[in-house]
Short mmCIF file of N, CA and C and ligand atoms in Angstrom, two decimals:
data_model
loop_
_atom_site.label_atom_id
_atom_site.label_comp_id
_atom_site.label_asym_id
_atom_site.label_seq_id
_atom_site.Cartn_x
_atom_site.Cartn_y
_atom_site.Cartn_z
N MET A 1 0.94 -1.43 0.05
CA MET A 1 0.01 -0.05 -0.12
C MET A 1 0.77 1.64 -0.16
N LYS A 2 2.02 1.23 0.95
CA LYS A 2 2.72 2.24 0.79
C LYS A 2 3.51 2.65 -0.67
N THR A 3 3.89 1.40 -0.85
CA THR A 3 4.91 1.64 -2.02
C THR A 3 3.53 2.17 -3.29
N PHE A 4 2.39 1.75 -3.41
CA PHE A 4 1.52 2.41 -4.26
C PHE A 4 1.38 3.81 -4.17
N ALA A 5 1.33 4.10 -2.76
CA ALA A 5 0.97 5.77 -2.25
C ALA A 5 2.31 6.29 -3.18
N LEU A 6 3.40 5.92 -3.09
CA LEU A 6 4.79 6.20 -3.30
C LEU A 6 4.47 6.50 -5.02
N ARG A 7 4.29 5.52 -5.65
CA ARG A 7 3.86 5.41 -7.20
C ARG A 7 3.28 6.59 -7.48
N VAL A 8 1.96 6.74 -7.07
CA VAL A 8 0.74 8.04 -7.40
C VAL A 8 1.59 9.38 -7.15
N LEU A 9 2.28 9.43 -5.72
CA LEU A 9 3.38 10.73 -5.68
C LEU A 9 3.92 11.25 -6.63
N LEU A 10 4.70 10.00 -7.17
CA LEU A 10 5.65 10.06 -8.21
C LEU A 10 5.18 10.68 -9.25
N VAL A 11 4.19 9.84 -9.67
CA VAL A 11 3.26 10.22 -11.43
C VAL A 11 2.86 11.68 -11.12
N LEU A 12 2.25 12.01 -9.99
CA LEU A 12 1.71 13.46 -9.88
C LEU A 12 2.79 14.40 -9.64
N GLY A 13 3.92 13.92 -9.20
CA GLY A 13 5.15 14.72 -9.12
C GLY A 13 5.90 15.11 -10.71
N VAL A 14 5.67 14.42 -11.35
CA VAL A 14 6.54 14.21 -12.77
C VAL A 14 5.06 15.05 -13.87
N LEU A 15 3.92 14.63 -13.64
CA LEU A 15 2.90 15.45 -14.36
C LEU A 15 2.71 16.98 -13.98
N LEU A 16 2.90 17.44 -12.93
CA LEU A 16 3.07 18.76 -12.37
C LEU A 16 4.20 19.29 -12.75
N VAL A 17 5.52 18.53 -12.44
CA VAL A 17 6.89 19.09 -12.65
C VAL A 17 7.49 19.45 -13.83
N GLY A 18 7.01 18.08 -14.52
CA GLY A 18 7.56 17.99 -15.93
C GLY A 18 7.07 19.54 -16.93
N PRO A 19 6.06 20.06 -17.04
CA PRO A 19 5.88 20.76 -18.21
C PRO A 19 6.39 22.33 -17.70
N ALA A 20 6.11 22.35 -16.40
CA ALA A 20 7.17 23.63 -15.79
C ALA A 20 8.92 23.78 -15.90
N THR A 21 9.20 22.58 -16.14
CA THR A 21 10.82 22.69 -16.46
C THR A 21 11.31 22.66 -17.85
N ALA A 22 9.53 21.99 -18.54
CA ALA A 22 10.06 21.86 -19.96
C ALA A 22 10.30 23.42 -20.52
N PHE A 23 9.04 24.51 -20.08
CA PHE A 23 8.96 25.75 -20.38
C PHE A 23 10.20 26.47 -19.87
N ALA A 24 10.62 25.96 -18.90
CA ALA A 24 11.99 26.83 -18.12
C ALA A 24 13.14 26.56 -18.82
N GLN A 25 13.33 25.76 -19.78
CA GLN A 25 14.52 25.09 -20.19
C GLN A 25 14.82 26.22 -21.84
N VAL A 26 13.71 26.70 -21.99
CA VAL A 26 13.69 27.32 -23.52
C VAL A 26 14.05 28.56 -22.94
N LEU A 27 13.60 29.33 -21.85
CA LEU A 27 13.43 30.84 -21.87
C LEU A 27 14.05 30.75 -20.02
N PRO A 28 15.62 30.77 -20.16
CA PRO A 28 15.72 30.72 -18.35
C PRO A 28 15.24 31.72 -17.69
N SER A 29 14.69 31.40 -16.62
CA SER A 29 14.50 32.60 -15.22
C SER A 29 16.04 32.94 -14.78
N PHE A 30 15.73 34.44 -14.41
CA PHE A 30 16.27 35.25 -14.17
C PHE A 30 17.77 35.47 -15.25
N SER A 31 17.43 35.28 -16.53
CA SER A 31 18.25 35.43 -17.58
C SER A 31 18.29 37.43 -18.16
N THR A 32 19.52 37.37 -18.74
CA THR A 32 19.10 39.10 -19.11
C THR A 32 19.93 38.88 -20.60
N TRP A 33 19.37 39.71 -21.26
CA TRP A 33 19.43 39.64 -23.09
C TRP A 33 19.76 41.19 -23.17
N GLU A 34 20.33 41.30 -23.72
CA GLU A 34 20.39 42.75 -24.77
C GLU A 34 20.42 42.31 -26.36
N ASN A 35 19.78 43.52 -26.66
CA ASN A 35 19.34 43.73 -28.50
C ASN A 35 20.13 44.15 -28.93
N ASP A 36 20.21 44.43 -30.47
CA ASP A 36 21.29 45.16 -31.36
C ASP A 36 21.18 46.20 -31.08
N LYS A 37 20.40 46.88 -30.65
CA LYS A 37 20.37 48.67 -30.25
C LYS A 37 20.52 48.88 -28.59
N HIS A 38 21.16 47.87 -28.13
CA HIS A 38 21.69 48.01 -26.54
C HIS A 38 20.51 48.14 -25.55
N SER A 39 19.37 47.96 -26.12
CA SER A 39 18.67 47.55 -24.89
C SER A 39 18.32 46.37 -24.28
N ILE A 40 18.14 46.36 -22.88
CA ILE A 40 18.44 45.15 -22.06
C ILE A 40 16.66 44.52 -21.89
N LEU A 41 16.76 43.46 -21.62
CA LEU A 41 15.60 42.34 -21.40
C LEU A 41 16.17 41.72 -20.38
N SER A 42 15.60 42.04 -19.13
CA SER A 42 15.98 41.15 -17.61
C SER A 42 14.75 40.37 -17.37
N VAL A 43 15.00 38.90 -17.70
CA VAL A 43 13.47 37.82 -17.68
C VAL A 43 13.72 37.78 -16.28
N GLY A 44 12.48 37.83 -15.36
CA GLY A 44 12.35 37.44 -14.02
C GLY A 44 12.17 35.83 -13.79
N PHE A 45 11.00 35.52 -13.04
CA PHE A 45 10.58 34.16 -12.82
C PHE A 45 9.67 33.55 -14.01
N VAL A 46 10.27 32.80 -14.55
CA VAL A 46 9.51 31.95 -15.74
C VAL A 46 8.50 30.87 -15.07
N ASN A 47 7.17 31.30 -15.10
CA ASN A 47 6.20 30.40 -14.35
C ASN A 47 5.67 29.67 -15.66
N GLY A 48 5.77 28.59 -15.85
CA GLY A 48 5.09 27.83 -16.96
C GLY A 48 5.18 28.67 -18.42
N ALA A 49 4.32 28.96 -18.84
CA ALA A 49 4.19 29.49 -19.79
C ALA A 49 4.63 31.15 -20.05
N GLN A 50 4.32 31.58 -18.42
CA GLN A 50 4.17 33.07 -18.36
C GLN A 50 5.71 33.69 -17.54
N PHE A 51 6.10 34.74 -18.26
CA PHE A 51 6.87 35.35 -17.42
C PHE A 51 6.88 36.82 -17.17
N SER A 52 7.34 37.80 -16.23
CA SER A 52 7.48 38.97 -16.50
C SER A 52 9.05 39.36 -16.17
N GLY A 53 9.27 40.57 -16.09
CA GLY A 53 10.75 41.26 -16.14
C GLY A 53 10.90 42.49 -16.23
N VAL A 54 11.79 43.06 -16.70
CA VAL A 54 12.06 44.30 -16.82
C VAL A 54 12.85 44.80 -18.02
N PHE A 55 12.45 45.70 -18.87
CA PHE A 55 12.94 46.08 -20.16
C PHE A 55 13.46 47.44 -20.12
N ILE A 56 15.01 47.80 -20.39
CA ILE A 56 15.33 49.19 -20.42
C ILE A 56 15.72 49.87 -21.93
N ASN A 57 15.08 50.35 -22.55
CA ASN A 57 15.44 51.01 -23.57
C ASN A 57 16.49 51.80 -23.51
N HIS A 58 17.69 51.33 -24.77
CA HIS A 58 18.61 52.26 -25.60
C HIS A 58 19.07 52.44 -26.17
N ALA A 59 17.96 52.05 -27.41
CA ALA A 59 17.92 52.25 -28.72
C ALA A 59 18.14 53.92 -29.34
N ALA A 60 19.28 54.05 -29.76
CA ALA A 60 19.05 55.59 -30.54
C ALA A 60 17.75 55.95 -31.34
N GLY A 61 17.45 57.12 -31.21
CA GLY A 61 16.61 57.76 -31.99
C GLY A 61 14.88 57.38 -31.12
N PHE A 62 14.90 56.67 -29.96
CA PHE A 62 13.64 56.66 -29.44
C PHE A 62 13.87 57.32 -27.93
N GLN A 63 12.75 57.88 -27.60
CA GLN A 63 12.42 58.16 -26.21
C GLN A 63 12.71 57.17 -24.99
N CYS A 64 11.85 57.66 -24.10
CA CYS A 64 11.90 56.72 -22.90
C CYS A 64 13.53 56.03 -23.03
N GLN A 65 14.36 56.84 -22.57
CA GLN A 65 15.99 55.97 -22.49
C GLN A 65 16.26 55.83 -21.09
N ASN A 66 16.80 54.63 -20.70
CA ASN A 66 17.36 53.96 -19.36
C ASN A 66 16.49 54.28 -18.16
N ILE A 67 15.30 53.90 -18.47
CA ILE A 67 14.17 54.14 -17.61
C ILE A 67 13.52 52.54 -17.48
N PRO A 68 13.66 51.70 -16.43
CA PRO A 68 12.95 50.11 -16.16
C PRO A 68 11.60 50.40 -16.45
N TYR A 69 11.26 49.52 -17.49
CA TYR A 69 9.93 49.14 -17.56
C TYR A 69 9.46 47.87 -17.38
N PRO A 70 8.07 47.61 -16.52
CA PRO A 70 8.01 45.94 -16.69
C PRO A 70 7.56 45.43 -17.88
N VAL A 71 8.01 44.39 -17.85
CA VAL A 71 7.72 43.40 -18.98
C VAL A 71 6.84 42.17 -18.69
N THR A 72 6.00 41.90 -19.64
CA THR A 72 5.17 40.88 -19.60
C THR A 72 4.97 39.66 -20.67
N GLY A 73 5.06 38.33 -20.38
CA GLY A 73 5.17 37.73 -21.99
C GLY A 73 4.70 36.31 -21.59
N SER A 74 5.01 35.77 -22.81
CA SER A 74 4.84 34.06 -22.54
C SER A 74 5.63 33.76 -23.50
N VAL A 75 6.31 32.40 -23.27
CA VAL A 75 6.94 31.22 -24.09
C VAL A 75 6.41 30.05 -24.03
N LEU A 76 6.60 29.90 -24.94
CA LEU A 76 5.91 28.29 -25.70
C LEU A 76 7.30 27.05 -25.43
N PRO A 77 6.98 25.77 -25.70
CA PRO A 77 8.35 25.00 -25.40
C PRO A 77 8.80 25.04 -26.51
N ASN A 78 8.38 25.29 -27.79
CA ASN A 78 8.84 25.09 -29.19
C ASN A 78 9.79 26.62 -29.47
N GLY A 79 9.84 27.40 -28.37
CA GLY A 79 10.78 29.00 -28.22
C GLY A 79 9.88 29.75 -28.95
N ALA A 80 8.53 29.93 -29.20
CA ALA A 80 7.81 30.78 -29.53
C ALA A 80 7.65 31.87 -28.61
N ILE A 81 8.04 33.14 -28.52
CA ILE A 81 7.74 34.00 -27.47
C ILE A 81 7.09 35.31 -27.88
N THR A 82 6.45 36.03 -26.70
CA THR A 82 5.40 37.41 -27.23
C THR A 82 5.93 37.96 -25.79
N PHE A 83 6.18 39.31 -26.01
CA PHE A 83 6.22 40.06 -24.88
C PHE A 83 6.12 41.61 -25.18
N VAL A 84 5.40 42.10 -24.16
CA VAL A 84 4.90 43.41 -24.24
C VAL A 84 5.48 44.58 -23.19
N VAL A 85 5.73 45.78 -23.68
CA VAL A 85 6.02 47.26 -22.78
C VAL A 85 5.61 48.20 -22.80
N ASP A 86 4.74 48.49 -21.82
CA ASP A 86 3.95 49.77 -22.08
C ASP A 86 4.99 50.66 -21.33
N PHE A 87 5.43 51.66 -22.10
CA PHE A 87 6.41 52.85 -21.80
C PHE A 87 5.48 54.01 -21.62
N THR A 88 5.09 54.34 -20.39
CA THR A 88 3.85 55.12 -19.90
C THR A 88 4.12 56.12 -20.39
N ALA A 89 5.63 57.06 -19.85
CA ALA A 89 5.63 58.35 -19.75
C ALA A 89 5.84 58.40 -21.55
N CYS A 90 5.67 57.85 -22.33
CA CYS A 90 6.14 57.92 -23.87
C CYS A 90 4.77 57.88 -24.50
N SER A 91 3.54 57.39 -24.01
CA SER A 91 2.52 56.93 -24.37
C SER A 91 2.45 55.58 -25.77
N THR A 92 3.69 55.05 -25.39
CA THR A 92 3.94 53.89 -26.85
C THR A 92 3.89 52.50 -25.72
N VAL A 93 3.33 51.54 -26.57
CA VAL A 93 3.26 50.09 -25.85
C VAL A 93 3.89 49.36 -27.56
N THR A 94 4.50 48.63 -26.86
CA THR A 94 5.33 47.76 -28.26
C THR A 94 5.10 46.31 -27.62
N THR A 95 5.00 45.53 -28.68
CA THR A 95 4.83 44.17 -28.49
C THR A 95 5.76 43.48 -29.11
N TRP A 96 6.71 42.39 -28.87
CA TRP A 96 8.02 41.92 -29.56
C TRP A 96 7.34 40.55 -29.54
N ARG A 97 7.39 39.84 -31.18
CA ARG A 97 7.04 38.16 -31.41
C ARG A 97 8.15 37.60 -32.24
N GLY A 98 8.28 36.19 -31.31
CA GLY A 98 9.90 35.92 -32.17
C GLY A 98 9.78 34.67 -31.44
N ARG A 99 11.19 34.18 -31.76
CA ARG A 99 11.77 32.70 -31.27
C ARG A 99 12.92 32.57 -30.54
N VAL A 100 13.00 31.72 -29.49
CA VAL A 100 14.40 31.79 -28.26
C VAL A 100 14.99 30.69 -29.36
N MET A 101 16.40 30.69 -29.72
CA MET A 101 17.00 29.61 -30.05
C MET A 101 18.22 29.72 -29.24
N GLY A 102 18.28 28.73 -28.25
CA GLY A 102 19.68 29.02 -27.47
C GLY A 102 19.94 30.13 -26.82
N SER A 103 20.83 30.99 -27.15
CA SER A 103 21.46 32.20 -26.62
C SER A 103 21.16 33.52 -27.45
N ARG A 104 19.94 33.00 -28.41
CA ARG A 104 19.69 34.44 -29.25
C ARG A 104 17.80 33.95 -29.11
N ILE A 105 17.47 35.85 -29.37
CA ILE A 105 15.88 35.73 -29.55
C ILE A 105 15.63 36.42 -30.67
N ALA A 106 15.59 36.00 -31.51
CA ALA A 106 14.87 37.22 -32.87
C ALA A 106 13.72 37.22 -32.90
N THR A 107 13.39 38.69 -33.17
CA THR A 107 11.70 38.89 -32.73
C THR A 107 11.80 40.06 -34.22
N LYS A 108 10.49 40.37 -34.07
CA LYS A 108 9.76 41.34 -34.73
C LYS A 108 8.85 42.04 -34.09
N TRP A 109 8.86 43.56 -33.95
CA TRP A 109 8.39 44.10 -32.97
C TRP A 109 7.11 45.13 -33.55
N PHE A 110 6.37 45.52 -33.00
CA PHE A 110 5.27 46.57 -33.15
C PHE A 110 5.06 47.40 -32.17
N LEU A 111 4.81 48.44 -32.81
CA LEU A 111 4.77 49.74 -31.59
C LEU A 111 3.50 50.92 -31.71
N VAL A 112 2.93 51.04 -30.93
CA VAL A 112 1.90 52.08 -31.33
C VAL A 112 1.66 53.43 -30.23
N TYR A 113 1.75 54.25 -31.04
CA TYR A 113 2.51 55.75 -30.40
C TYR A 113 1.36 56.65 -30.23
N ARG A 114 0.78 57.20 -29.20
CA ARG A 114 -0.56 57.81 -29.22
C ARG A 114 0.08 59.31 -28.87
N ASP A 115 0.04 60.20 -29.71
CA ASP A 115 0.71 61.91 -29.87
C ASP A 115 -0.29 62.84 -28.96
N SER A 116 0.21 63.76 -28.40
CA SER A 116 -0.62 64.46 -27.74
C SER A 116 -1.72 65.08 -28.28
N HIS A 117 -1.67 64.85 -29.51
CA HIS A 117 -3.47 65.41 -30.00
C HIS A 117 -4.73 64.00 -29.91
N GLY A 118 -4.06 63.13 -29.49
CA GLY A 118 -4.60 61.78 -29.78
C GLY A 118 -4.56 61.06 -31.05
N GLY A 119 -3.53 61.49 -31.71
CA GLY A 119 -3.46 61.02 -33.28
C GLY A 119 -2.18 59.57 -32.74
N ILE A 120 -2.73 58.48 -33.41
CA ILE A 120 -2.22 57.07 -33.20
C ILE A 120 -0.94 57.11 -34.58
N HIS A 121 0.00 56.68 -34.08
CA HIS A 121 1.57 56.04 -34.97
C HIS A 121 1.57 54.84 -34.97
N ARG A 122 1.77 54.09 -35.69
CA ARG A 122 2.36 53.02 -35.58
C ARG A 122 3.74 52.73 -36.85
N MET A 123 4.72 51.66 -35.66
CA MET A 123 5.99 51.45 -36.09
C MET A 123 6.64 49.89 -36.15
N ARG A 124 7.09 49.63 -37.26
CA ARG A 124 7.45 48.17 -37.09
C ARG A 124 8.89 47.78 -37.19
N GLY A 125 9.54 46.75 -36.68
CA GLY A 125 11.11 46.76 -36.60
C GLY A 125 11.40 45.06 -35.91
N ALA A 126 12.77 45.09 -36.12
CA ALA A 126 12.84 43.61 -35.93
C ALA A 126 14.13 43.94 -34.59
N ASP A 127 14.25 43.44 -33.58
CA ASP A 127 15.40 43.14 -32.82
C ASP A 127 15.67 41.90 -32.45
N LEU A 128 17.25 41.59 -32.56
CA LEU A 128 17.97 40.41 -32.46
C LEU A 128 18.28 40.44 -30.77
N PHE A 129 18.07 39.59 -30.14
CA PHE A 129 18.34 39.65 -28.50
C PHE A 129 19.62 38.70 -28.31
N THR A 130 20.62 39.03 -27.48
CA THR A 130 21.93 38.29 -27.33
C THR A 130 21.65 37.80 -25.69
N ARG A 131 21.83 36.39 -25.16
CA ARG A 131 21.58 36.40 -24.15
C ARG A 131 23.50 36.64 -23.35
N ARG A 132 23.30 37.97 -22.15
CA ARG A 132 24.21 38.27 -21.62
C ARG A 132 24.95 37.34 -20.04
C1 BTN B 1 9.37 55.79 -27.69
O1 BTN B 1 10.20 55.74 -27.97
O2 BTN B 1 8.21 56.03 -27.96
C2 BTN B 1 9.33 54.71 -26.33
C3 BTN B 1 10.86 53.57 -26.56
C4 BTN B 1 10.11 52.48 -27.59
C5 BTN B 1 11.77 51.70 -27.95
C6 BTN B 1 11.32 50.96 -29.04
S1 BTN B 1 10.67 49.62 -28.78
C7 BTN B 1 11.24 49.02 -30.33
C8 BTN B 1 12.50 49.51 -30.33
N1 BTN B 1 13.71 48.51 -29.57
C9 BTN B 1 14.04 48.86 -28.80
O3 BTN B 1 15.09 48.25 -27.96
N2 BTN B 1 14.00 50.05 -28.54
C10 BTN B 1 12.60 50.62 -29.64
#
């Protein structure tokens, strides 16, 4: 009986912890990434498919420089990643979509900016992140 209970616990453990570790392998918790424009993505705890962190913009030609902004995102076991930053002081929200490939994250981003007259502006681009 004791052995049976232990086996049940083991199976439950594998079922519960297995998926969490699979996600964590793709995007490591507490990892730091720098993009080709020298902006920094600091990934916090990766909880299943969800993660949070901090993004600091250093890209030339953009505003809201050197300010840590919260990031929220999701990552799948196949490496597909999406994350979003609300640059509140700049009325800009940027969404990145891409793929984690080892020590690189290749992304395309989409930025929406609301000007002081309420006009909406959109920009697109690509960022390549490398693990630091
Ligand atoms: C703004 O200037 O309105 C806010 C800052 C936006 C920074 C963008 S987000 C996409 C691109 N990649 C970066 O690292 N920075 C710029």
